[in-house]
Coordinates of C-alpha atoms in Angstrom, one line a residue:
X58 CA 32.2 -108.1 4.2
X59 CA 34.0 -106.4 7.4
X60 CA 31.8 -103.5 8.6
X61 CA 34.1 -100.7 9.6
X62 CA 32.6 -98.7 12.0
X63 CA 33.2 -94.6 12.5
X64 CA 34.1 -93.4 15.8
X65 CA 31.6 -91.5 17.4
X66 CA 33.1 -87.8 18.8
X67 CA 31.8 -86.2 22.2
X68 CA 30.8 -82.8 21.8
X69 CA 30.8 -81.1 25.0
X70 CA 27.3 -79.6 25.5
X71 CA 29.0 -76.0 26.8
X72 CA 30.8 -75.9 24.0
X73 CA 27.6 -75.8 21.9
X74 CA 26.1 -73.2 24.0
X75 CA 29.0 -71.3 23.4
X76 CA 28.9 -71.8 20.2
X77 CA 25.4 -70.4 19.7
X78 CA 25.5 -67.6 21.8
X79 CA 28.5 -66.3 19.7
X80 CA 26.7 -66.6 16.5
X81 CA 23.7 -64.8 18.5
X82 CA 25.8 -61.8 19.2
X83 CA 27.3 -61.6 15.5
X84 CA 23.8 -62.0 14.0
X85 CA 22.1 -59.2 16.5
X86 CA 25.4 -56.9 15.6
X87 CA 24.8 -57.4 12.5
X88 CA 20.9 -56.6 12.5
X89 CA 22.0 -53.2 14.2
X90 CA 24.4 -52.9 11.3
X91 CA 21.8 -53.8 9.2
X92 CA 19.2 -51.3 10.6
X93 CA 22.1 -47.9 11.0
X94 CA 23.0 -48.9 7.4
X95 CA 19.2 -48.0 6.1
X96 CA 18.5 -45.4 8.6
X97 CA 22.1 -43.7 6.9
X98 CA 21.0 -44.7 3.4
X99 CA 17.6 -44.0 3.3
X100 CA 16.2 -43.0 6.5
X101 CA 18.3 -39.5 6.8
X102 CA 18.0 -38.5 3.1
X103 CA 14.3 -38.8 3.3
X104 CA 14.0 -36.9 6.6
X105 CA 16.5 -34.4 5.0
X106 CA 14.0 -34.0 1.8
X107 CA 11.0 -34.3 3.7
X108 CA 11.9 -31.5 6.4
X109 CA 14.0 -28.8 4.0
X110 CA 13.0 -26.0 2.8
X111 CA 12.8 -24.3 -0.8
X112 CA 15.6 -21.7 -0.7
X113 CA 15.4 -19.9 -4.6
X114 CA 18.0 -17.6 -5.1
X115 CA 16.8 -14.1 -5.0
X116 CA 18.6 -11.0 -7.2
X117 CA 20.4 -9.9 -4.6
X118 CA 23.1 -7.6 -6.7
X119 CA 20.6 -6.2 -8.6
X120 CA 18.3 -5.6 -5.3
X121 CA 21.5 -3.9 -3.4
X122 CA 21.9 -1.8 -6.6
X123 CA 18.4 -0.5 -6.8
X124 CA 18.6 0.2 -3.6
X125 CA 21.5 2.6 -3.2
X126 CA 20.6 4.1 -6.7
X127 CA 16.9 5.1 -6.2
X128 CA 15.7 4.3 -2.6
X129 CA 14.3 7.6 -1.2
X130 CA 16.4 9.2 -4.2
X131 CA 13.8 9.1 -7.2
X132 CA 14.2 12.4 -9.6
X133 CA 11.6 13.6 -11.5
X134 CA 10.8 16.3 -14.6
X135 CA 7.7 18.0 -14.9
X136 CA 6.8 18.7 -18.4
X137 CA 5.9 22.2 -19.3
X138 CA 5.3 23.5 -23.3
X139 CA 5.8 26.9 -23.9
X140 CA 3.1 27.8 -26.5
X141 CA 2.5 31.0 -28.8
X142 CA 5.6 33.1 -27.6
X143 CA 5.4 36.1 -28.8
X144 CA 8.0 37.0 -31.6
X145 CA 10.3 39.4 -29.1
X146 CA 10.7 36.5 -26.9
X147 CA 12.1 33.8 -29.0
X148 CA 15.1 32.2 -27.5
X149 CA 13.5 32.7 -23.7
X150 CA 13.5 28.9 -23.8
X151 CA 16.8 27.7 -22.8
X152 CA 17.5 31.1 -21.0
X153 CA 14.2 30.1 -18.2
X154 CA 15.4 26.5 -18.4
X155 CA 19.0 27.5 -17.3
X156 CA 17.6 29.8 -14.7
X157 CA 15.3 26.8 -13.5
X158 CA 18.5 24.2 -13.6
X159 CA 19.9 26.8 -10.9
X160 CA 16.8 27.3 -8.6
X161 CA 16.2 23.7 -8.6
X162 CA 19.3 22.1 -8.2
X163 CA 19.1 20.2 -4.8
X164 CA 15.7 19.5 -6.0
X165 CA 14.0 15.6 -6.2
X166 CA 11.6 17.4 -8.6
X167 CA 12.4 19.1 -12.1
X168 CA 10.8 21.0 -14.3
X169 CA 11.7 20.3 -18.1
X170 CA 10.6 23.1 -21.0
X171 CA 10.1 22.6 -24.4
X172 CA 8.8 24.8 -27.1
X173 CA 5.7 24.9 -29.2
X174 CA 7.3 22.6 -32.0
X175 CA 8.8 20.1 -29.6
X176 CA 6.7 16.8 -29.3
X177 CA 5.7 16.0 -25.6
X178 CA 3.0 13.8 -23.9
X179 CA 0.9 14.7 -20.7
X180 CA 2.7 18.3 -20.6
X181 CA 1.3 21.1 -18.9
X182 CA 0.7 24.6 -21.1
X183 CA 2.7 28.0 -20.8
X184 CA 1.0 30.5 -23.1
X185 CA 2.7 34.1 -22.4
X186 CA 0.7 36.8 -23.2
X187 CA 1.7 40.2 -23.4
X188 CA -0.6 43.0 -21.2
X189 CA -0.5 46.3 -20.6
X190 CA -1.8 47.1 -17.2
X191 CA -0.1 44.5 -15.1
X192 CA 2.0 40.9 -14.9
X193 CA -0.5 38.3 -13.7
X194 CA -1.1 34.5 -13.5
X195 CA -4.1 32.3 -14.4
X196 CA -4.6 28.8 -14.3
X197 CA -7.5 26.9 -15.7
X198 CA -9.4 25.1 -13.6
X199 CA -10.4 22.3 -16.8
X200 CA -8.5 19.0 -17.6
X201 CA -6.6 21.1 -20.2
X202 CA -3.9 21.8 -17.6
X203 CA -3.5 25.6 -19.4
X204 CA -1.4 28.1 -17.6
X205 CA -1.8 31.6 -18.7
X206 CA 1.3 34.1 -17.6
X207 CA -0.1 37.8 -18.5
X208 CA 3.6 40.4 -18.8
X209 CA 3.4 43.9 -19.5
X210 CA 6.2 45.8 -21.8
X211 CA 8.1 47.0 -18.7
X212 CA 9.0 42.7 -17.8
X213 CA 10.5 42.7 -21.0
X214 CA 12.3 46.0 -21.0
X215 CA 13.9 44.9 -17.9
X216 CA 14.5 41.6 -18.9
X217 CA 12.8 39.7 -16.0
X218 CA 10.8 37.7 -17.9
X219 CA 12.9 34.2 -17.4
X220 CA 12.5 35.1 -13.2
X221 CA 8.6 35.9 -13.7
X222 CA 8.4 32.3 -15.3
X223 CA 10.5 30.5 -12.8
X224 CA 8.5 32.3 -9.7
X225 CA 5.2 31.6 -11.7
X226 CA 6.2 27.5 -11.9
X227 CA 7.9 27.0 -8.7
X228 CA 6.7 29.4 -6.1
X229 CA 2.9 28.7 -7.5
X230 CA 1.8 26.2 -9.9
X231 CA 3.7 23.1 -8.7
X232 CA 5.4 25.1 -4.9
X233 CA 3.4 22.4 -2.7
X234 CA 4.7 19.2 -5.0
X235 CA 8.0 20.5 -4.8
X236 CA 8.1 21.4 -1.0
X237 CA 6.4 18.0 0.1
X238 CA 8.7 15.4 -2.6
X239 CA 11.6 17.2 -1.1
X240 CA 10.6 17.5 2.6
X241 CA 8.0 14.6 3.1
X242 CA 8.8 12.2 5.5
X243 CA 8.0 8.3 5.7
X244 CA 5.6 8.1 8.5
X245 CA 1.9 8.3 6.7
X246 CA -0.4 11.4 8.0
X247 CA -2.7 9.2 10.3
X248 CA -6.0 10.3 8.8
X249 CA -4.9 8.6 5.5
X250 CA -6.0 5.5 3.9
X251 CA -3.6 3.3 3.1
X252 CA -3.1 3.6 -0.7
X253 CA -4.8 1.3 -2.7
X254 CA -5.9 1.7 -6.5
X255 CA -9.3 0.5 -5.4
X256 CA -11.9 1.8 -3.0
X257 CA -15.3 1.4 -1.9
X258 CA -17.3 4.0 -0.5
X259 CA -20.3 3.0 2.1
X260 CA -22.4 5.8 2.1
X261 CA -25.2 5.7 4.8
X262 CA -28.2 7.5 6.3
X263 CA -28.3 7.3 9.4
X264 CA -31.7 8.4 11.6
X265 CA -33.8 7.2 14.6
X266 CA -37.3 8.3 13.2
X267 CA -39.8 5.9 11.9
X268 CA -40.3 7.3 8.7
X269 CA -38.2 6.6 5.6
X270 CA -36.5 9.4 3.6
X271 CA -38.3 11.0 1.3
X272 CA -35.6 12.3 -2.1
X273 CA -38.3 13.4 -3.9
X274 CA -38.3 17.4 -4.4
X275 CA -40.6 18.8 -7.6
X276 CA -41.1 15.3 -8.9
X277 CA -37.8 14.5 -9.4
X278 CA -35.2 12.2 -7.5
X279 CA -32.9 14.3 -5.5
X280 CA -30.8 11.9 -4.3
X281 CA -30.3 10.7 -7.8
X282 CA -29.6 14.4 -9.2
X283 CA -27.1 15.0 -6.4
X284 CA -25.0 11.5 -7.1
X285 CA -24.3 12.4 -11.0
X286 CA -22.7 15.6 -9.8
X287 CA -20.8 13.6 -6.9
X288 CA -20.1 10.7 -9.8
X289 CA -18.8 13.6 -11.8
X290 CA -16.3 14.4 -9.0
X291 CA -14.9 10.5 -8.8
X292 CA -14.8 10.4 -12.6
X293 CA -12.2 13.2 -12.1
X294 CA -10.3 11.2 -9.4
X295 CA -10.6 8.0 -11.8
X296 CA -6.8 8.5 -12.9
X297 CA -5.5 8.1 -9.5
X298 CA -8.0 5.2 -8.1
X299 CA -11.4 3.7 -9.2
X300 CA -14.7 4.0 -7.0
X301 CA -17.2 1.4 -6.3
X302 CA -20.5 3.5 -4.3
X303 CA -22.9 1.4 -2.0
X304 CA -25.7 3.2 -0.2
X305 CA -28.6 2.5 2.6
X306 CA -30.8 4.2 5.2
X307 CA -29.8 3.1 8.4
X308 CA -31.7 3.0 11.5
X309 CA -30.7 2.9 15.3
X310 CA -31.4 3.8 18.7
X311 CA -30.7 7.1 20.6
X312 CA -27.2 7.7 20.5
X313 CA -25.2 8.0 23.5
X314 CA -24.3 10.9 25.2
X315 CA -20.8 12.0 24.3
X316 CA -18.4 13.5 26.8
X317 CA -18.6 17.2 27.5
X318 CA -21.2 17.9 25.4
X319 CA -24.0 20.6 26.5
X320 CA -26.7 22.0 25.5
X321 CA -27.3 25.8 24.8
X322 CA -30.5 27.6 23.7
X323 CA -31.7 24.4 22.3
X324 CA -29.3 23.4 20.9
X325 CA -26.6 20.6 21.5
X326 CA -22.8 21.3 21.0
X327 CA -20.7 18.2 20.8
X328 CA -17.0 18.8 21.2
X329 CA -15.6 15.3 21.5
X330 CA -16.2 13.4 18.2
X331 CA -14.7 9.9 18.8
X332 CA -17.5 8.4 20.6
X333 CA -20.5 9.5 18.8
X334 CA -20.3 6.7 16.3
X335 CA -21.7 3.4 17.9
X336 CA -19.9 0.9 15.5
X337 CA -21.4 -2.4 16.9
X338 CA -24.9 -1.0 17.5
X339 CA -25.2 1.1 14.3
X340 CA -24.2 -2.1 12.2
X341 CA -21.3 -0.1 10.6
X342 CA -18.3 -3.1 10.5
X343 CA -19.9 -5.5 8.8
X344 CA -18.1 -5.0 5.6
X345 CA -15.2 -7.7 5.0
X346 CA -13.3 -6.7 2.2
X347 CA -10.0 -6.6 0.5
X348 CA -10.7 -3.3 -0.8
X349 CA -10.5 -0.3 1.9
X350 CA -13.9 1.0 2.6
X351 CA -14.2 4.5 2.9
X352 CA -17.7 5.1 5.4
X353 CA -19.4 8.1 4.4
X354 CA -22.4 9.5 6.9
X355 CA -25.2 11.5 6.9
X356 CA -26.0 12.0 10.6
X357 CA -30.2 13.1 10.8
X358 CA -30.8 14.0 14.4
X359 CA -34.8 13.5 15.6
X360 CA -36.0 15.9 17.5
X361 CA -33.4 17.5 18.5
X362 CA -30.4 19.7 16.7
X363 CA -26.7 19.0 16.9
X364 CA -24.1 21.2 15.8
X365 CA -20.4 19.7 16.0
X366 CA -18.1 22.6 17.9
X367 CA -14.7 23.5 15.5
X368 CA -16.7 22.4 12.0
X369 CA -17.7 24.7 9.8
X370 CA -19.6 22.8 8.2
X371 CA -21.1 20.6 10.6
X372 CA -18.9 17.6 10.2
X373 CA -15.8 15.6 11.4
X374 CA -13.5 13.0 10.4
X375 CA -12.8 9.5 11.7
X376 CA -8.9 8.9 10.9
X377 CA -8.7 6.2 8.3
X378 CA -12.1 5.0 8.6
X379 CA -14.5 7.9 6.8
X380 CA -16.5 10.9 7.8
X381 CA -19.6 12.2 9.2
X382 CA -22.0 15.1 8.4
X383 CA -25.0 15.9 10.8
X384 CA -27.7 17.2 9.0
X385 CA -30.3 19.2 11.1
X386 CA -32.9 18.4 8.5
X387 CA -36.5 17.4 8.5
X388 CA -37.9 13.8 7.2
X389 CA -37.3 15.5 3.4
X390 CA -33.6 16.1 2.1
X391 CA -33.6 17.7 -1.3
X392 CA -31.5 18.5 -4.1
X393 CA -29.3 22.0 -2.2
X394 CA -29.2 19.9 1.1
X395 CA -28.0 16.7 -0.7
X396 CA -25.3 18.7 -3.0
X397 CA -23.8 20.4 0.2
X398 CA -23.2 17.1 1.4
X399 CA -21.7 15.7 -1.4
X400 CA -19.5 18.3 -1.6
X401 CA -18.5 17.9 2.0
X402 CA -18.0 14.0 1.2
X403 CA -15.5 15.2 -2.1
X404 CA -13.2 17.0 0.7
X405 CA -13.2 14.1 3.3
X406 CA -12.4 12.2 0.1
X407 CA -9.6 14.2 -0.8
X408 CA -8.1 14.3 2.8
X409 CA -8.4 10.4 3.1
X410 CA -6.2 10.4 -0.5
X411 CA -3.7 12.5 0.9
X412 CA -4.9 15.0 -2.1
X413 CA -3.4 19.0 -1.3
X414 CA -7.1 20.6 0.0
X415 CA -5.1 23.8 1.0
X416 CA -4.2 24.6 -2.6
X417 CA -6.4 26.8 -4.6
X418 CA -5.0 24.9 -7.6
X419 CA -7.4 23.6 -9.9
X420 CA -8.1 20.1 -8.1
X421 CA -6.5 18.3 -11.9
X422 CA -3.4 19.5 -11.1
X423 CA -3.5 18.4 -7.1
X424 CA -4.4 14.8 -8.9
X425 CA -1.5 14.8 -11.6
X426 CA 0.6 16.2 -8.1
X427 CA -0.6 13.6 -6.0
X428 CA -0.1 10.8 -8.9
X429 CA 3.7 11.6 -9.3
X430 CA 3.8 12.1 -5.5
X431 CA 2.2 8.4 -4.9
X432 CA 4.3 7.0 -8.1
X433 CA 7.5 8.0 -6.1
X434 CA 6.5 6.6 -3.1
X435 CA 5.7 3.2 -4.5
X436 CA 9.0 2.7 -6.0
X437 CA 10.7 3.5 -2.5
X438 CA 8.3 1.3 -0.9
X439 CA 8.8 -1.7 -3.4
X440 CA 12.3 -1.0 -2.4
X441 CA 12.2 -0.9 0.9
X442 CA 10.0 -4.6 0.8
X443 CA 12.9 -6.2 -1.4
X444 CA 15.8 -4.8 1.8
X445 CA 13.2 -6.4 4.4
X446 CA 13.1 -9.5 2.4
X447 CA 16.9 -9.8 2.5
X448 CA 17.0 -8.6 6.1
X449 CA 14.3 -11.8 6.6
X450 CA 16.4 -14.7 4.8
X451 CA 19.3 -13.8 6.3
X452 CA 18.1 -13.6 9.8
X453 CA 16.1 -16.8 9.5
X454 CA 18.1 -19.4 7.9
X455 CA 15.7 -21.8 7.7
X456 CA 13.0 -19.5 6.5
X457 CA 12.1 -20.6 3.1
X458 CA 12.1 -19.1 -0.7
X459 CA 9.6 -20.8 -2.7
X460 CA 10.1 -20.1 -6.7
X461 CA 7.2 -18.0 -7.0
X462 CA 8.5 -15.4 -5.1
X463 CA 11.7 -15.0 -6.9
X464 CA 9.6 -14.9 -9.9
X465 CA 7.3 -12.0 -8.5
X466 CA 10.6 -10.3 -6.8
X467 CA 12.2 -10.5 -10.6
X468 CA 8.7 -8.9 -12.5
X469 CA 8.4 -6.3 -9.6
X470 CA 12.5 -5.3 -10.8
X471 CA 11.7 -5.1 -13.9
X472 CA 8.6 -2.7 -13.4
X473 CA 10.9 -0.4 -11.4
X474 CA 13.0 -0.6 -14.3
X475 CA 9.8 0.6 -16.0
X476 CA 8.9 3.3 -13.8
X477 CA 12.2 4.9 -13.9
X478 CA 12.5 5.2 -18.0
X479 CA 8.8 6.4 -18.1
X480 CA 10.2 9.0 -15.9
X481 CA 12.8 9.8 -17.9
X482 CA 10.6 9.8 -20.9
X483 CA 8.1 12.7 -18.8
X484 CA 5.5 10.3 -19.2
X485 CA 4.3 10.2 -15.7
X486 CA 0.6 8.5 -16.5
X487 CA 2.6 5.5 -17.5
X488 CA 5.2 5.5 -14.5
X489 CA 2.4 5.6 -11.9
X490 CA 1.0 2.4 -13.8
X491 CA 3.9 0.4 -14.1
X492 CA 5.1 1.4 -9.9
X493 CA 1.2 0.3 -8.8
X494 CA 2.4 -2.6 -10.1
X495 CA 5.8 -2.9 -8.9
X496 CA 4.4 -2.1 -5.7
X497 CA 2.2 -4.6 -5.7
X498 CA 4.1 -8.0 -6.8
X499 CA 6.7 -6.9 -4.0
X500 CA 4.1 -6.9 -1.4
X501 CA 2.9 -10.5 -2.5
X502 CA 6.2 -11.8 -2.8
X503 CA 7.1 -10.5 0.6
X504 CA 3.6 -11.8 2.7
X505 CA 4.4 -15.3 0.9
X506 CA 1.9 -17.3 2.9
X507 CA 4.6 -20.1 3.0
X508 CA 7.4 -18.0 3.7
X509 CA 4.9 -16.4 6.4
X510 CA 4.0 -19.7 8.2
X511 CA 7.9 -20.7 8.7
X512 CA 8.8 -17.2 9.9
X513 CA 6.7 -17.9 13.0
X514 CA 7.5 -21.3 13.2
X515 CA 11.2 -21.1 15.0
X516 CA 13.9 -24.0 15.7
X517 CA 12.7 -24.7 19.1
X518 CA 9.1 -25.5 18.0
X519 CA 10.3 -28.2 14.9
X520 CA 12.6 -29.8 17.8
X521 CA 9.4 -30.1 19.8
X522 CA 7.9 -32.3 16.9
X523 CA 10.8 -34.0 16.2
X524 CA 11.8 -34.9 19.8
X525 CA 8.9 -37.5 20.4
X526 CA 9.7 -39.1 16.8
X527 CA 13.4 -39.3 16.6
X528 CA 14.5 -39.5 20.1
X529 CA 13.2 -43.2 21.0
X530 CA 14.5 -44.7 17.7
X531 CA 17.5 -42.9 17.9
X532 CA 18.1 -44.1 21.7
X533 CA 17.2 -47.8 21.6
X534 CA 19.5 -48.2 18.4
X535 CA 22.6 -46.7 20.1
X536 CA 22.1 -48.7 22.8
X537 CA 21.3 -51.5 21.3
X538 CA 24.8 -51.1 19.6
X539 CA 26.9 -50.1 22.5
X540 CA 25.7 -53.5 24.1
X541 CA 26.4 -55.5 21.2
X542 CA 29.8 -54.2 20.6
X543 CA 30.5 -54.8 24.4
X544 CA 29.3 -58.2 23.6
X545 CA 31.6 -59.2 21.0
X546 CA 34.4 -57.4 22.9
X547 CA 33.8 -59.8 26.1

């Protein structure tokens, strides 16, 4: 059998070369291909979810509707019940309300009458009473918020009796609510506290002497007898904020000299208050709390006697942080010495609250004031946090809105909501309540602690972070693609 032999072909070794370095260049393009084509696919919707932010979307309408409705534009009625009117004045109802209607027109704040058979909650009492020396006006100075208008025969023969009531509401029993709603401006009086429903007061005896206080006067505990009456007084304040009282006998070393200060007939008149408290020495800031801390003193001078130039009674205040009374009292401090105090600590209270001391109103009607005063101004507050927080997300695009905070932003609405018809129902008790809270949920919602971390994290500083990541990668790939295209061009 013939063997039939194949011819062998030369292959030119360039040609293989050639041949190779072509499939080089397609198999590196197509690695780059390879590599954009997961870096688009999965690499750049992972950054993209990794990196964004949570942007829930916030009742704007409702927010821009509240806004122009109510902010710095919240009315008010003050309930007032007319009780045991006298049989010749039946009717004198509506004509006072009318005439009230007319003198309060331009008025934030109302005053609403009803009659002895009408059905109101938290109203204040009118009881007319007919005289015969002289028209007068009495207000009790109890919790029963009574107001007692005394008219001779000659009111009603002249038929001023609708103007006597009007001047006796407006021009007296509720003139400073109705001056300060209407005038009141939104900077805070720097001495105030910032208004919380919570507060704890730190009250301290403060001395250099060696010996300890001694409260015990006839066998009884002065200091002891003394807080009941000063509990009393908080109990009263209880409807506007609660009270939480820590005490201690404090001991430091001779106070420094304050400026201008001199000494006459023994005696040592201090003009300039604001350096005679040592904070850091006296171990007075060391309280860390949420709740503001009101520092009540009671300055004991050894051997020596102080009296504070300007004070009646002694004592000053420290604007937002409490106030001190210097007491030129031996080593014993009984019941009268202790009560005086107190009661100097009740007005520094008051002032702190922002509570009328000016007023010889009974103090329960400066607190019901002060309550409507305070409910007012946390709806326009709560209002004024929701405009920030649209002023803030649309400034800061990238700023984010978690969830929660729509959540809190949507409850706050709806106890605004709340406020506003317990308003309208003259049940101001329950539209304090409902704007404390309201208040508070806006202010959570608005110091988000993530929304408050990317607000002061800007562009510039993510690029920063991004840069060292991204920028290599990004570089070598295009690169790596420009010179493979170039490659298969050639």
């Amino acid at each position: 059998m013939k063997e039939v032999k194949t011819p062998v072909v030369d292959i030119d070794k360039d040609e293989v070369l050639e041949i190779e370095k072509l499939q080089s260049k397609s198999n590196r393009f197509f690695i780059i291909l390879a590599l954009l084509f997961t870096s688009l696919i999965i690499g750049l919707p992972s950054w993209i979810l990794t990196t964004s932010v949570e942007r829930a979307q916030l009742p704007i309408e409702e927010i821009s509707q509240l806004n122009s409705k109510y902010l710095n534009n919240i009315t008010y009625q003050i309930p007032v019940k007319i009780i045991d009117l006298p049989s010749p004045l039946d009717g004198i109802v509506d004509e006072a309300q009318g005439l009230l209607n007319d003198k309060l027109k331009d008025s934030l704040v109302k005053i609403k009458l009803f009659g002895s058979n009408d059905s109101v909650e938290n109203s204040y009492e009118l009881k007319i009473i007919m005289n015969e020396e002289t028209d007068a006006l009495f207000i009790s100075s109890n919790a029963d918020r009574l107001i007692k208008l005394l008219i001779t025969p000659e009111t009603i023969k002249y038929n001023v009796i609708c103007e006597l009531i009007s001047r006796a509401l407006i021009d007296t029993v509720f003139q400073t609510e109705i001056t300060r709603v209407n005038l009141e401006t939104k900077a805070r009086k720097i001495i105030e506290f910032p208004f919380n429903t919570n507060y704890k007061l730190s009250i301290n005896f403060l001395h250099s002497g060696s010996k300890m206080l001694d409260f015990e006067e006839k066998g009884e505990n002065s200091l002891n007898k003394a807080m009941k009456n000063f509990q009393s007084f908080l109990n009263t304040l209880s409807p506007y904020a609660n009270f939480t009282i820590e005490q201690q006998e404090m001991w430091f070393e001779k106070r420094v000299e304050t400026e201008g200060e001199f000494v006459e007939n023994g005696t040592i008149h201090i003009k300039d208050t604001s350096m005679f408290i040592d904070y850091s020495e006296w171990g007075l800031d060391q309280d860390v709390e949420m709740d503001p801390i009101i520092n009540l003193n009671v300055y004991l001078p050894e051997n020596e006697k102080i009296i504070i130039e300007g004070s009646n009674k002694n004592s000053f205040l420290i604007p937002q942080w409490g106030g001190v009374v210097v007491c030129n009292e031996d080593e014993t401090l009984g019941y009268d010495q202790l009560n005086e105090i107190f009661d100097i600590f009740a007005f520094q209270i008051l002032k702190f609250l922002g509570i009328d001391t000016n007023s010889d109103i009974s103090l329960f009607y400066r607190i019901d004031e002060k309550i409507r005063m305070q409910t007012v101004e946390n709806i326009n507050e709560s209002l004024e946090n929701y405009q920030s927080l649209l002023k803030l997300i649309n400034q800061l695009e990238t700023i984010p809105i978690p969830l929660q905070t729509v959540e809190e932003i949507n409850e706050s609405i709806k106890k605004v909501h709340e406020t506003i018809t317990a308003f309208n129902e003259l049940n101001w008790l329950k539209a304090y309540e409902a704007s404390n809270q309201a208040l508070k949920l806006s202010n959570i919602a608005f110091f988000h602690k993530d929304m408050l971390s990317q607000a002061y994290f800007p562009e510039e500083h993510k690029m920063a972070v991004y840069s060292p990541l991204l920028g290599p990668f990004i570089t070598i790939v295009t690169l790596s693609l420009i010179r493979a295209i170039k490659e298969i061009r050639s």
